[in-house]
Short mmCIF file of N, CA and C and ligand atoms in Angstrom, two decimals:
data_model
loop_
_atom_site.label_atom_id
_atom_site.label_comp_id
_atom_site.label_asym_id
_atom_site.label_seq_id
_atom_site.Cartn_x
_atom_site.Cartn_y
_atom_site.Cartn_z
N UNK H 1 -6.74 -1.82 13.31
CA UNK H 1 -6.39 -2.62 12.13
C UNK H 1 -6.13 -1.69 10.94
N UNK H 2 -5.21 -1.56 10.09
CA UNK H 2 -4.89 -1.20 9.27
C UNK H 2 -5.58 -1.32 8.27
N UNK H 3 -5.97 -0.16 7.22
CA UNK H 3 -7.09 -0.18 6.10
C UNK H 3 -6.17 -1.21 5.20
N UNK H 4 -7.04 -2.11 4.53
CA UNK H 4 -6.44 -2.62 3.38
C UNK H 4 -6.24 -2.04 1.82
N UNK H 5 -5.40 -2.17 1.77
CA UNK H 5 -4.70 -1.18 0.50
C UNK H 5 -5.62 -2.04 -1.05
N UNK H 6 -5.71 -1.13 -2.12
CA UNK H 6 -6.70 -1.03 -2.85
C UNK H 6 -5.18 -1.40 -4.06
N UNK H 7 -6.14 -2.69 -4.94
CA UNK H 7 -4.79 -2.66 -6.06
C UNK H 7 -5.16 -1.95 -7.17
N UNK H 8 -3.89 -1.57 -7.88
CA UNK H 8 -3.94 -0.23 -9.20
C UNK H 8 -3.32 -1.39 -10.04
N UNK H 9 -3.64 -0.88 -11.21
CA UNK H 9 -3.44 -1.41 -12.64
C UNK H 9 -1.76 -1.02 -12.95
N UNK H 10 -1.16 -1.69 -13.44
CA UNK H 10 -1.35 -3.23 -13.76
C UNK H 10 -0.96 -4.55 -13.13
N UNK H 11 -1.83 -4.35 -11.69
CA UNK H 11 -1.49 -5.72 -11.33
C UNK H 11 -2.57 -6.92 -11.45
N UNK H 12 -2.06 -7.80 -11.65
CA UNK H 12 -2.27 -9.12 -12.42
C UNK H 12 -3.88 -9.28 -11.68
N UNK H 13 -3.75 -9.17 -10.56
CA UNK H 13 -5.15 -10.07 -9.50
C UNK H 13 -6.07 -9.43 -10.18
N UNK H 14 -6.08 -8.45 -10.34
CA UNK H 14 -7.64 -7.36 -10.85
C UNK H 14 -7.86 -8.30 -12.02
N UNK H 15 -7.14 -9.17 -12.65
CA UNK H 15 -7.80 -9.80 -13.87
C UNK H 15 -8.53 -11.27 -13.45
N UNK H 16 -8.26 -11.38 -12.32
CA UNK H 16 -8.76 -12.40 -11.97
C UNK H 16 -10.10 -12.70 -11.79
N UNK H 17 -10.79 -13.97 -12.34
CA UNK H 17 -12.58 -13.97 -12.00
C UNK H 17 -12.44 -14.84 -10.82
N UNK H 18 -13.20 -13.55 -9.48
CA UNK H 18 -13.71 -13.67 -8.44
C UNK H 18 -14.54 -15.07 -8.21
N UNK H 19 -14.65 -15.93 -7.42
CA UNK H 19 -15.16 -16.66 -6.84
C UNK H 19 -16.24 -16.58 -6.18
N UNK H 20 -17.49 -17.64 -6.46
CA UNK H 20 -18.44 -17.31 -5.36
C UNK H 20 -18.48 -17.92 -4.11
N UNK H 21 -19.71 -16.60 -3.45
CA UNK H 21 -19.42 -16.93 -1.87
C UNK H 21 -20.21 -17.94 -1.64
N UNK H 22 -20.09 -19.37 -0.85
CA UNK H 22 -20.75 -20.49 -0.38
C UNK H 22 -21.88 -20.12 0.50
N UNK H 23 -20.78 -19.31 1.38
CA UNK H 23 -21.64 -19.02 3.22
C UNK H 23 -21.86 -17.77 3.22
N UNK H 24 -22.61 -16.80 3.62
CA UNK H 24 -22.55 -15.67 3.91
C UNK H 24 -22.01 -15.89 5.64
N UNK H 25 -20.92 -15.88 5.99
CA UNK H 25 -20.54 -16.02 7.31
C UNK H 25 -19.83 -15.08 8.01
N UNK H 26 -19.19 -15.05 9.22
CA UNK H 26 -18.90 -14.00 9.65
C UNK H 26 -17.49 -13.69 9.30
N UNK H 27 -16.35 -14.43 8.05
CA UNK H 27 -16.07 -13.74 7.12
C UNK H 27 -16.03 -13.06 6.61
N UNK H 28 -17.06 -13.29 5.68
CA UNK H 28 -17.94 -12.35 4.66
C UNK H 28 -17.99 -11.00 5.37
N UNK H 29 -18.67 -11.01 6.21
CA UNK H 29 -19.12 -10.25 7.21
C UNK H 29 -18.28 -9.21 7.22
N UNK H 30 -16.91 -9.93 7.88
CA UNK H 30 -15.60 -8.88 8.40
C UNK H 30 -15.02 -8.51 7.00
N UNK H 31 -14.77 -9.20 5.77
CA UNK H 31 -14.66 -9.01 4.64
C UNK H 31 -15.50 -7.65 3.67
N UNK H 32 -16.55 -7.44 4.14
CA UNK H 32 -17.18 -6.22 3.82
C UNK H 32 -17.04 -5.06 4.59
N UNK H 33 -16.94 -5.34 6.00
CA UNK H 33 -16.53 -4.02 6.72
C UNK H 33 -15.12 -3.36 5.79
N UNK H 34 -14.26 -4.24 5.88
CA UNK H 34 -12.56 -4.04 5.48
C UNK H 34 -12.64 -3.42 4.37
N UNK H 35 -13.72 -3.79 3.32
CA UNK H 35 -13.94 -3.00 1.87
C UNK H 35 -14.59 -1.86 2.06
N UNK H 36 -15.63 -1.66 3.07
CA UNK H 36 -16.26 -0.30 3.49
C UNK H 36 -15.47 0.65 3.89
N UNK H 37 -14.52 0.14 5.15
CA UNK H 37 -13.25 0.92 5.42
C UNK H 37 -12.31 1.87 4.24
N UNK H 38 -11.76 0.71 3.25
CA UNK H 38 -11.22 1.24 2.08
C UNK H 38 -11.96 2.23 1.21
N UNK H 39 -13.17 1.69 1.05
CA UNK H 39 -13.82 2.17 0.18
C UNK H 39 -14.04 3.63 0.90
N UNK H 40 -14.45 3.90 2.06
CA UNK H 40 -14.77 5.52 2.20
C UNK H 40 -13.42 5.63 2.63
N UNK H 41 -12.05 5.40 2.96
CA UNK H 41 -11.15 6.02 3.13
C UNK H 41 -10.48 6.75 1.38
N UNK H 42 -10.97 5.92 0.71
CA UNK H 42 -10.36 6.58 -0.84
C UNK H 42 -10.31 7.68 -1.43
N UNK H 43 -11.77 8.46 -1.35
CA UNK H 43 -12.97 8.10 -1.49
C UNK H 43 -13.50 7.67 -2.60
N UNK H 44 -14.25 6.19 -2.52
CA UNK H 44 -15.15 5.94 -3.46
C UNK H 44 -16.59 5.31 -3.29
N UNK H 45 -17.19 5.32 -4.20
CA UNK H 45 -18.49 5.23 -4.28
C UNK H 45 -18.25 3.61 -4.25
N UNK H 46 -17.97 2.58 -4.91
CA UNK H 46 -18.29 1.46 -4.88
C UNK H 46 -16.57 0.72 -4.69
N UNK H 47 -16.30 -1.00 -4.57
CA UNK H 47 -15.56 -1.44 -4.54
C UNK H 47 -16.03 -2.84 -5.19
N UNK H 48 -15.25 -4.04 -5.22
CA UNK H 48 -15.11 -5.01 -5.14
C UNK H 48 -13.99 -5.45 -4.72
N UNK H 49 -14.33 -6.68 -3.89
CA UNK H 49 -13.59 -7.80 -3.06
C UNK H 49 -12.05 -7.96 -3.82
N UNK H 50 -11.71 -8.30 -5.00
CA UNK H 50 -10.50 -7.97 -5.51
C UNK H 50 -10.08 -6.94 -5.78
N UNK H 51 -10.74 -5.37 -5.62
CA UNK H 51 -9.42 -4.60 -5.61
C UNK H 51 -8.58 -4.38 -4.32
N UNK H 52 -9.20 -4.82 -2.99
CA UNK H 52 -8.11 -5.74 -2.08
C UNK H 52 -7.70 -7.20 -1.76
N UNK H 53 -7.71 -7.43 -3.01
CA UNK H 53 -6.82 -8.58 -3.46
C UNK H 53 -7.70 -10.06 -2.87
N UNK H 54 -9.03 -10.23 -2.62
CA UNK H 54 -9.80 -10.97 -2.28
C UNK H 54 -10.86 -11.42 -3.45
N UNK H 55 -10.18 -12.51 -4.20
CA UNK H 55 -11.31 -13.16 -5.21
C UNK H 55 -12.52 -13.68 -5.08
N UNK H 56 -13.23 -12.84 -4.25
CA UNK H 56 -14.91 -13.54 -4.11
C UNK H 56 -16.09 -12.79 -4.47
N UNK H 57 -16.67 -13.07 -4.83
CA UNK H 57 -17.80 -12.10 -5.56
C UNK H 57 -18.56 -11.51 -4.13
N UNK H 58 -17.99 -10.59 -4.01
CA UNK H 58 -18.43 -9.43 -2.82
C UNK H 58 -18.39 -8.32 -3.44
N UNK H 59 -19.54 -7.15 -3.17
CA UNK H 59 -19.21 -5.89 -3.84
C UNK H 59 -20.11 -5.13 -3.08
N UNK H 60 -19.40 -3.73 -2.32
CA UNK H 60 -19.76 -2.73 -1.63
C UNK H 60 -20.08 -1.46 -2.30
N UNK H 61 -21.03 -0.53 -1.79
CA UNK H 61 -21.67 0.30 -2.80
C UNK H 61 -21.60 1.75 -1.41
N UNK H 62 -21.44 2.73 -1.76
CA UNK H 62 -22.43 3.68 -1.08
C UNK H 62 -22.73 4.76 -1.87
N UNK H 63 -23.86 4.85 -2.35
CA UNK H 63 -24.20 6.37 -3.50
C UNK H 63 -24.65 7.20 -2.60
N UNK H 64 -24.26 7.34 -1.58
CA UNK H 64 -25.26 8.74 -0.90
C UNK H 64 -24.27 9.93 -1.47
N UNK H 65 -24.66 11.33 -1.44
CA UNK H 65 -24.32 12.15 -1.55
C UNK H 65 -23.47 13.06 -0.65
N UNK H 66 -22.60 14.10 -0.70
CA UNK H 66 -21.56 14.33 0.68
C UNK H 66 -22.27 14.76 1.47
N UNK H 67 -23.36 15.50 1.34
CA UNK H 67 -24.65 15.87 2.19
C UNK H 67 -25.66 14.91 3.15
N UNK H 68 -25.49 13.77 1.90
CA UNK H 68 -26.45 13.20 2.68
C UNK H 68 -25.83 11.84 3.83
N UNK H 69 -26.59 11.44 4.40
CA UNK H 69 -26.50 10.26 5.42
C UNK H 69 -25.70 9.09 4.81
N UNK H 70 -24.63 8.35 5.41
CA UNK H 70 -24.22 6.95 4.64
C UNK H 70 -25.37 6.03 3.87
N UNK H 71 -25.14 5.47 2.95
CA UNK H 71 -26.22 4.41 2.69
C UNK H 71 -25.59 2.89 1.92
N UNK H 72 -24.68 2.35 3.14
CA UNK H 72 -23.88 1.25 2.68
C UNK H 72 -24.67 0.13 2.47
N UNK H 73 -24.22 -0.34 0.69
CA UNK H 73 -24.74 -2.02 0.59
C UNK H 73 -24.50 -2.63 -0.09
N UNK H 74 -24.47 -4.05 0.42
CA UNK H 74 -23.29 -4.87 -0.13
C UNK H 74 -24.59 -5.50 -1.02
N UNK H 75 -23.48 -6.40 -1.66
CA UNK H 75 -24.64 -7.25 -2.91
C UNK H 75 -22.82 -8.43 -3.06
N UNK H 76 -23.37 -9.34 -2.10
CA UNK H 76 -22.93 -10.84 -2.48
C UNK H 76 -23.31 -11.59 -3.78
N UNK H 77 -22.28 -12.00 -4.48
CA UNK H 77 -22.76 -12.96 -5.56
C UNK H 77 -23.50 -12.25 -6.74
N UNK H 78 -23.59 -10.65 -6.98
CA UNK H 78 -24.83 -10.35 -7.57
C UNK H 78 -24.58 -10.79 -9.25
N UNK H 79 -25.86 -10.86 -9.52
CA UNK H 79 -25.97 -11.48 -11.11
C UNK H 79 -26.81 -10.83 -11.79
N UNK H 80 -25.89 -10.36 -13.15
CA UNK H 80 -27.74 -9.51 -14.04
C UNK H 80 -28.58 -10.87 -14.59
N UNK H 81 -29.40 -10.09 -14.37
CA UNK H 81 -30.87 -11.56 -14.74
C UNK H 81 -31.57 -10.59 -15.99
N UNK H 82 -31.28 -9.30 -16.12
CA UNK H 82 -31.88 -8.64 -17.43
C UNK H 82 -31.55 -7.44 -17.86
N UNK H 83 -30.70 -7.12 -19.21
CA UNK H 83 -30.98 -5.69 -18.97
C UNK H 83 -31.60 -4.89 -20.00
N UNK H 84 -31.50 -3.58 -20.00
CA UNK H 84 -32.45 -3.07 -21.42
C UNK H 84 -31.45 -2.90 -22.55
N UNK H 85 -32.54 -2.95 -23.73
CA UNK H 85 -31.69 -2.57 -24.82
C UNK H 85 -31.60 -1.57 -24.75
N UNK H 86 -31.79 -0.11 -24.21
CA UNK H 86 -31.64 1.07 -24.17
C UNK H 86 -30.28 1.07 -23.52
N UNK H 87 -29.45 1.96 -24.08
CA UNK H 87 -27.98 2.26 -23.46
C UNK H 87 -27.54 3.38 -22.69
N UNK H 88 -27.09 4.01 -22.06
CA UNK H 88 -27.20 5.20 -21.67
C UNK H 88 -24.97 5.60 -21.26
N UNK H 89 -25.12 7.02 -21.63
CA UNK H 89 -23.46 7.20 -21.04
C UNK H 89 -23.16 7.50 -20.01
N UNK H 90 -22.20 6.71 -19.57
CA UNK H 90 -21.65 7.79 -18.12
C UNK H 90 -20.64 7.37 -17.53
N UNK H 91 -20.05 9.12 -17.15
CA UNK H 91 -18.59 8.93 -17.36
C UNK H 91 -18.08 7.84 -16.09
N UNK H 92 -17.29 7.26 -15.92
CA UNK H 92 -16.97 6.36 -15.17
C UNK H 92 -15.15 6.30 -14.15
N UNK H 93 -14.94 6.00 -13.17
CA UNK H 93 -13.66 6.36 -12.69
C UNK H 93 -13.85 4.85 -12.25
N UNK H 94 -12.48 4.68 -11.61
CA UNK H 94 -12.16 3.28 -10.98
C UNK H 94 -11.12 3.53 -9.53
N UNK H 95 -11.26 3.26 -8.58
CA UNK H 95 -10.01 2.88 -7.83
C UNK H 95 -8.83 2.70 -8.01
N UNK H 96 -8.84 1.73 -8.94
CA UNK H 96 -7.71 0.73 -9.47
C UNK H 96 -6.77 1.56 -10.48
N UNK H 97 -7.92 2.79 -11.03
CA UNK H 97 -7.09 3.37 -12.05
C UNK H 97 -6.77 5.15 -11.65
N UNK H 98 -6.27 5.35 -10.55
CA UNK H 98 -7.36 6.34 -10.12
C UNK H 98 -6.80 7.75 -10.98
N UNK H 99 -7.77 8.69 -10.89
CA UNK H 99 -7.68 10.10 -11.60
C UNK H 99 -7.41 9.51 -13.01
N UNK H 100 -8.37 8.83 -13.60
CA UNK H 100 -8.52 8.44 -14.85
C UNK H 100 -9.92 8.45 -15.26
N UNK H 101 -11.17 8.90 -15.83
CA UNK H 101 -12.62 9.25 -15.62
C UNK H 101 -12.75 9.04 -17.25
N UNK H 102 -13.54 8.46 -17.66
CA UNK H 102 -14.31 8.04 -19.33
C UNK H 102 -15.52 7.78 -19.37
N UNK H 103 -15.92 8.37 -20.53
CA UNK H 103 -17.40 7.69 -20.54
C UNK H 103 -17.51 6.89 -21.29
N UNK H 104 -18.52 5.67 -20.80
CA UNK H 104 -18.88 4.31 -20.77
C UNK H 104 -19.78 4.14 -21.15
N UNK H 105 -20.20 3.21 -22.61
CA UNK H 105 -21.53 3.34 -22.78
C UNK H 105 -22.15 1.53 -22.22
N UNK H 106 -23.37 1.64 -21.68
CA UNK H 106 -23.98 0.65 -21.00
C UNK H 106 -25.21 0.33 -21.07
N UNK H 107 -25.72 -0.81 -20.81
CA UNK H 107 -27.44 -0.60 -20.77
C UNK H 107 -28.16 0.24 -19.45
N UNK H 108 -29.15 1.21 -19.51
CA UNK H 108 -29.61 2.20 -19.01
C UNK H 108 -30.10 1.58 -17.53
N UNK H 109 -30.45 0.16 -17.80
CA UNK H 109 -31.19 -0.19 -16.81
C UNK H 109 -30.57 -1.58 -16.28
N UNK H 110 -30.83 -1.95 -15.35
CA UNK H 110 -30.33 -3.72 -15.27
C UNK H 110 -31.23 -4.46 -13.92
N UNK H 111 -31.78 -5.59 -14.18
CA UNK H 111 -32.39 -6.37 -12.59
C UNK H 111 -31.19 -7.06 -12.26
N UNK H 112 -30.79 -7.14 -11.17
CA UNK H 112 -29.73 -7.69 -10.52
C UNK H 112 -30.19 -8.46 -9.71
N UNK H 113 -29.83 -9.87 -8.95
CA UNK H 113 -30.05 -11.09 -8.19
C UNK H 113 -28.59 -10.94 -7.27
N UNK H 114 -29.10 -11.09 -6.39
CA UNK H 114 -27.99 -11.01 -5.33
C UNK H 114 -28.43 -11.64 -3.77
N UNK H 115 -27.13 -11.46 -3.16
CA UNK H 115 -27.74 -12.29 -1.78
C UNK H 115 -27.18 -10.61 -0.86
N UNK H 116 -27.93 -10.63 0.26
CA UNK H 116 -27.78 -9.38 1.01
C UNK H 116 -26.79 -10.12 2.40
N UNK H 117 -26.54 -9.16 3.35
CA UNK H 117 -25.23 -9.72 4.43
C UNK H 117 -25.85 -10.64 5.09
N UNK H 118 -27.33 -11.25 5.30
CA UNK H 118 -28.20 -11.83 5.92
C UNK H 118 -28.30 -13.51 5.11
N UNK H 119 -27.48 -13.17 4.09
CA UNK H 119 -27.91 -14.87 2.98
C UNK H 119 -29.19 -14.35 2.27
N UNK H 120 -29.97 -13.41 2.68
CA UNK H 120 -31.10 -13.99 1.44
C UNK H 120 -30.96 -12.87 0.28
N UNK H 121 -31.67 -13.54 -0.40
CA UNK H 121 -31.69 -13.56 -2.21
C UNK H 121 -32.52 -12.28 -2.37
N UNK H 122 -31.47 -11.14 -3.16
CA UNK H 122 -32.64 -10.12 -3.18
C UNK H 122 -32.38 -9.98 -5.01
N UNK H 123 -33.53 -8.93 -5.16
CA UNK H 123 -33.49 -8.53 -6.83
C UNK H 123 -33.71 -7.10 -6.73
N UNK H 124 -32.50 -6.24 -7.65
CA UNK H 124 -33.12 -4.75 -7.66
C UNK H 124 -33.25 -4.50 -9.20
N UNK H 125 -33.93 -3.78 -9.59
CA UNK H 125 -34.51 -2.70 -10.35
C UNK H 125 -33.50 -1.90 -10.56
N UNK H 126 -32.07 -1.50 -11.15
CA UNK H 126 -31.35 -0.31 -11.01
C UNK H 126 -31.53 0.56 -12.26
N UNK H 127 -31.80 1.64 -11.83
CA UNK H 127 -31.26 2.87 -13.10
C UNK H 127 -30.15 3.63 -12.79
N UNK H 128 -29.60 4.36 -13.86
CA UNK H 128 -28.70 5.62 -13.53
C UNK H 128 -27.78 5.11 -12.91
N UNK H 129 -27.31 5.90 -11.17
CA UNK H 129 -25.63 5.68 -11.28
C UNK H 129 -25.68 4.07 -10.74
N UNK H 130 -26.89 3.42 -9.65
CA UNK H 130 -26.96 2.53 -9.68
C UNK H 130 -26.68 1.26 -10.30
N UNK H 131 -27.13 1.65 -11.78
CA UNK H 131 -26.92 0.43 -12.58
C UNK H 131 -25.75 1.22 -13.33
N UNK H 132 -24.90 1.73 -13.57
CA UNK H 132 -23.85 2.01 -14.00
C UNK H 132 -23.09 1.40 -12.74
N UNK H 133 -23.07 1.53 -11.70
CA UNK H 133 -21.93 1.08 -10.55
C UNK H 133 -21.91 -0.55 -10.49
N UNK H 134 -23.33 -0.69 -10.57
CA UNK H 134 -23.51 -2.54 -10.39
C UNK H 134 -22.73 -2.94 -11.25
N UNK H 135 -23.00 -2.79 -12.86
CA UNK H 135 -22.38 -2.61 -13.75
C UNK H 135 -20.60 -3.40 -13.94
N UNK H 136 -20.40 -2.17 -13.25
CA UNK H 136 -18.83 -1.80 -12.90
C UNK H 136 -18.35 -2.71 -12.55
N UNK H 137 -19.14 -2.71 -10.87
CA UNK H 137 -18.53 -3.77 -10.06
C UNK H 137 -18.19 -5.36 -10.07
N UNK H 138 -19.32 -5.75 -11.19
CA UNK H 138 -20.18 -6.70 -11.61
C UNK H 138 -18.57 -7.18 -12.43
N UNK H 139 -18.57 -6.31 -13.20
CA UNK H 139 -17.40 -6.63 -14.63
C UNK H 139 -15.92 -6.95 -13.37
N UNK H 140 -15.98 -6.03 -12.19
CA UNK H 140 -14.32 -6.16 -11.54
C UNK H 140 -14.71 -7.96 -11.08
N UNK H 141 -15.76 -8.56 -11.31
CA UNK H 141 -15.62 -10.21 -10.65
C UNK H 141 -15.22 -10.84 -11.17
N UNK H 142 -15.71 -10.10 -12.63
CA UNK H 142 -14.86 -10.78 -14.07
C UNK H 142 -13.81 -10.90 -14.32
N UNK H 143 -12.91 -10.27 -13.60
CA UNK H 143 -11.77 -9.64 -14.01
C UNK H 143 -12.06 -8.82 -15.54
N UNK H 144 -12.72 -7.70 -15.58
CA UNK H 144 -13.17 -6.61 -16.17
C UNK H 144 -12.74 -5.27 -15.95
N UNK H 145 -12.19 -4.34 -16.23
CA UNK H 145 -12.35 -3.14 -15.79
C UNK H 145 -12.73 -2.06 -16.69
N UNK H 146 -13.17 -0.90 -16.65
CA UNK H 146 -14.01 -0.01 -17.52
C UNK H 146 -13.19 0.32 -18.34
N UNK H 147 -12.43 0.45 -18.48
CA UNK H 147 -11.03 0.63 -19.69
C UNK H 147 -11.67 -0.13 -20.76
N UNK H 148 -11.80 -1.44 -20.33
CA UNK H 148 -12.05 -2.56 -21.46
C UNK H 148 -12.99 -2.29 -22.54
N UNK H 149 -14.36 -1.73 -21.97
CA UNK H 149 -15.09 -0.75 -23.27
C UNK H 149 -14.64 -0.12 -23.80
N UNK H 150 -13.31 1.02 -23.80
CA UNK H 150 -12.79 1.76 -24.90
C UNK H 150 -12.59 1.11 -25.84
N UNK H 151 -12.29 2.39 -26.59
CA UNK H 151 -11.04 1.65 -27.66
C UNK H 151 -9.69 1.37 -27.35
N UNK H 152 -9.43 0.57 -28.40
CA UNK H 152 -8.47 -0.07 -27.99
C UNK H 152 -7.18 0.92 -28.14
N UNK H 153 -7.34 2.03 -29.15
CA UNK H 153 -6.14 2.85 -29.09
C UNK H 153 -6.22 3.80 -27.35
N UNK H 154 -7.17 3.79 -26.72
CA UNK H 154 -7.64 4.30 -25.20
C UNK H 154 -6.98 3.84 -23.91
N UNK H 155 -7.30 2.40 -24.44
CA UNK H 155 -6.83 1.42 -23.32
C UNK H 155 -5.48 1.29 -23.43
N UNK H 156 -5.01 1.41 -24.40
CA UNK H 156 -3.23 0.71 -24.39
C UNK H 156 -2.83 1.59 -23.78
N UNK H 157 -3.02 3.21 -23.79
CA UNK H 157 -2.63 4.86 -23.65
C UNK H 157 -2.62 4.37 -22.04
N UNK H 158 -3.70 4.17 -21.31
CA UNK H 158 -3.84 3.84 -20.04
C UNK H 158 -3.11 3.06 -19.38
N UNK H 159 -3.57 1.63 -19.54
CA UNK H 159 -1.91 0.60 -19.78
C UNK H 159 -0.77 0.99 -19.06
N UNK H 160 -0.24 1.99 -20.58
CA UNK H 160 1.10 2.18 -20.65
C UNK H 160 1.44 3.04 -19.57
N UNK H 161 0.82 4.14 -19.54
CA UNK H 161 0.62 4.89 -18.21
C UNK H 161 0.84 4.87 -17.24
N UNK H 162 0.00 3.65 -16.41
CA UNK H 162 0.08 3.32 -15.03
C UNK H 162 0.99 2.17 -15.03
N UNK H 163 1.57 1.85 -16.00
CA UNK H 163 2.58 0.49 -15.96
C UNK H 163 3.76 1.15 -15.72
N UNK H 164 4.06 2.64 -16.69
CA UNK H 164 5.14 3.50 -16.08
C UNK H 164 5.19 3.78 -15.13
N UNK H 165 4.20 4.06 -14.39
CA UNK H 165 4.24 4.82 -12.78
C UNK H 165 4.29 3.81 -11.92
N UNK H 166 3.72 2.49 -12.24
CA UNK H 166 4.51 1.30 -11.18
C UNK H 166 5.95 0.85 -11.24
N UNK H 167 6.60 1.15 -12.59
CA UNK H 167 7.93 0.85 -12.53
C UNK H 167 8.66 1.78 -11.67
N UNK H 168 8.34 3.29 -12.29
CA UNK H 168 8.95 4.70 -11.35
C UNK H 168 8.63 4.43 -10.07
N UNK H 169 7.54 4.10 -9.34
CA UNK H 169 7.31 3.69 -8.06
C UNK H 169 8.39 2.16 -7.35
N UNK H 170 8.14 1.94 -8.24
CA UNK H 170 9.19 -0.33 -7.79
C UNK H 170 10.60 0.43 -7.68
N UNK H 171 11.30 2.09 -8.35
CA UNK H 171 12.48 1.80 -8.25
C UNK H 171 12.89 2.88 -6.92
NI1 NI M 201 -13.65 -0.02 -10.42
#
């Protein structure tokens, strides 16, 4: 089966707010492999369900290190339930935007509510790149992307950018 291709800015779907999942079923299921696939063929650390063009609040993670062992996990539906007023920076890249890297300022910490590939309801504790990625991913359900914290003279620069290189590419 062919990896599913990852969408770049500026196309429209990435603005779209993701849908939640009803069933955790064997959908879902095959729906997260297909993002795991993408996601380490890129390479990236995290994804969501719409940057291959799938509006459902699904989002795949792996922070292991190139050294270390895979450590894939999904977080269905996830929701912040709290985060700190402490903020912390860090620089941030996207898929969607790729070889584009900024730093992002965010809250340091966040509890997240989520359902695991099994249906049940978990809660994490994230710090650091953790809760910077949840973060991330969290905002792509929104139709969000990390651009959107800049400024606005930042974001248009970007924009304009990759809107050129899809036209040069369409011709
Ligand atoms: Ni992203």
């Amino acid at each position: 089966m062919a990896i599913r291709d990852i969408l770049v800015i500026p196309d429209k779907k990435l603005r779209l707010v993701s849908q939640p999942v009803a069933n955790v079923d064997g959908s879902i299921r095959k729906l997260a492999e297909e993002m795991f696939e993408a996601m380490y063929d890129a390479p990236g650390i995290g994804l969501a369900a719409i940057q291959i063009g799938e509006p459902v609040r699904v989002v795949t993670m792996d922070l292991a290190k190139k050294d270390e062992e895979k450590q894939p996990q999904v977080f269905i539906n996830p929701e912040i339930v709290w985060s700190s007023d402490e903020t912390s920076l860090h620089e941030e890249g996207c898929l969607s935007i790729p070889d584009y890297y900024e730093e992002v300022k965010r809250p340091a910490e966040v509890k997240v509510k989520y359902l695991d590939l099994e249906g049940r309801l978990q809660e994490v504790h994230a710090r650091d790149l953790l809760a910077t990625c949840l973060q991330h991913e969290i905002d792509h359900l929104n139709g969000v992307l990390f651009i959107d914290h800049l400024s606005k003279l930042k974001r248009d620069r970007v924009i304009k950018k990759y809107t050129k290189i899809a036209k040069q590419a369409a011709e």
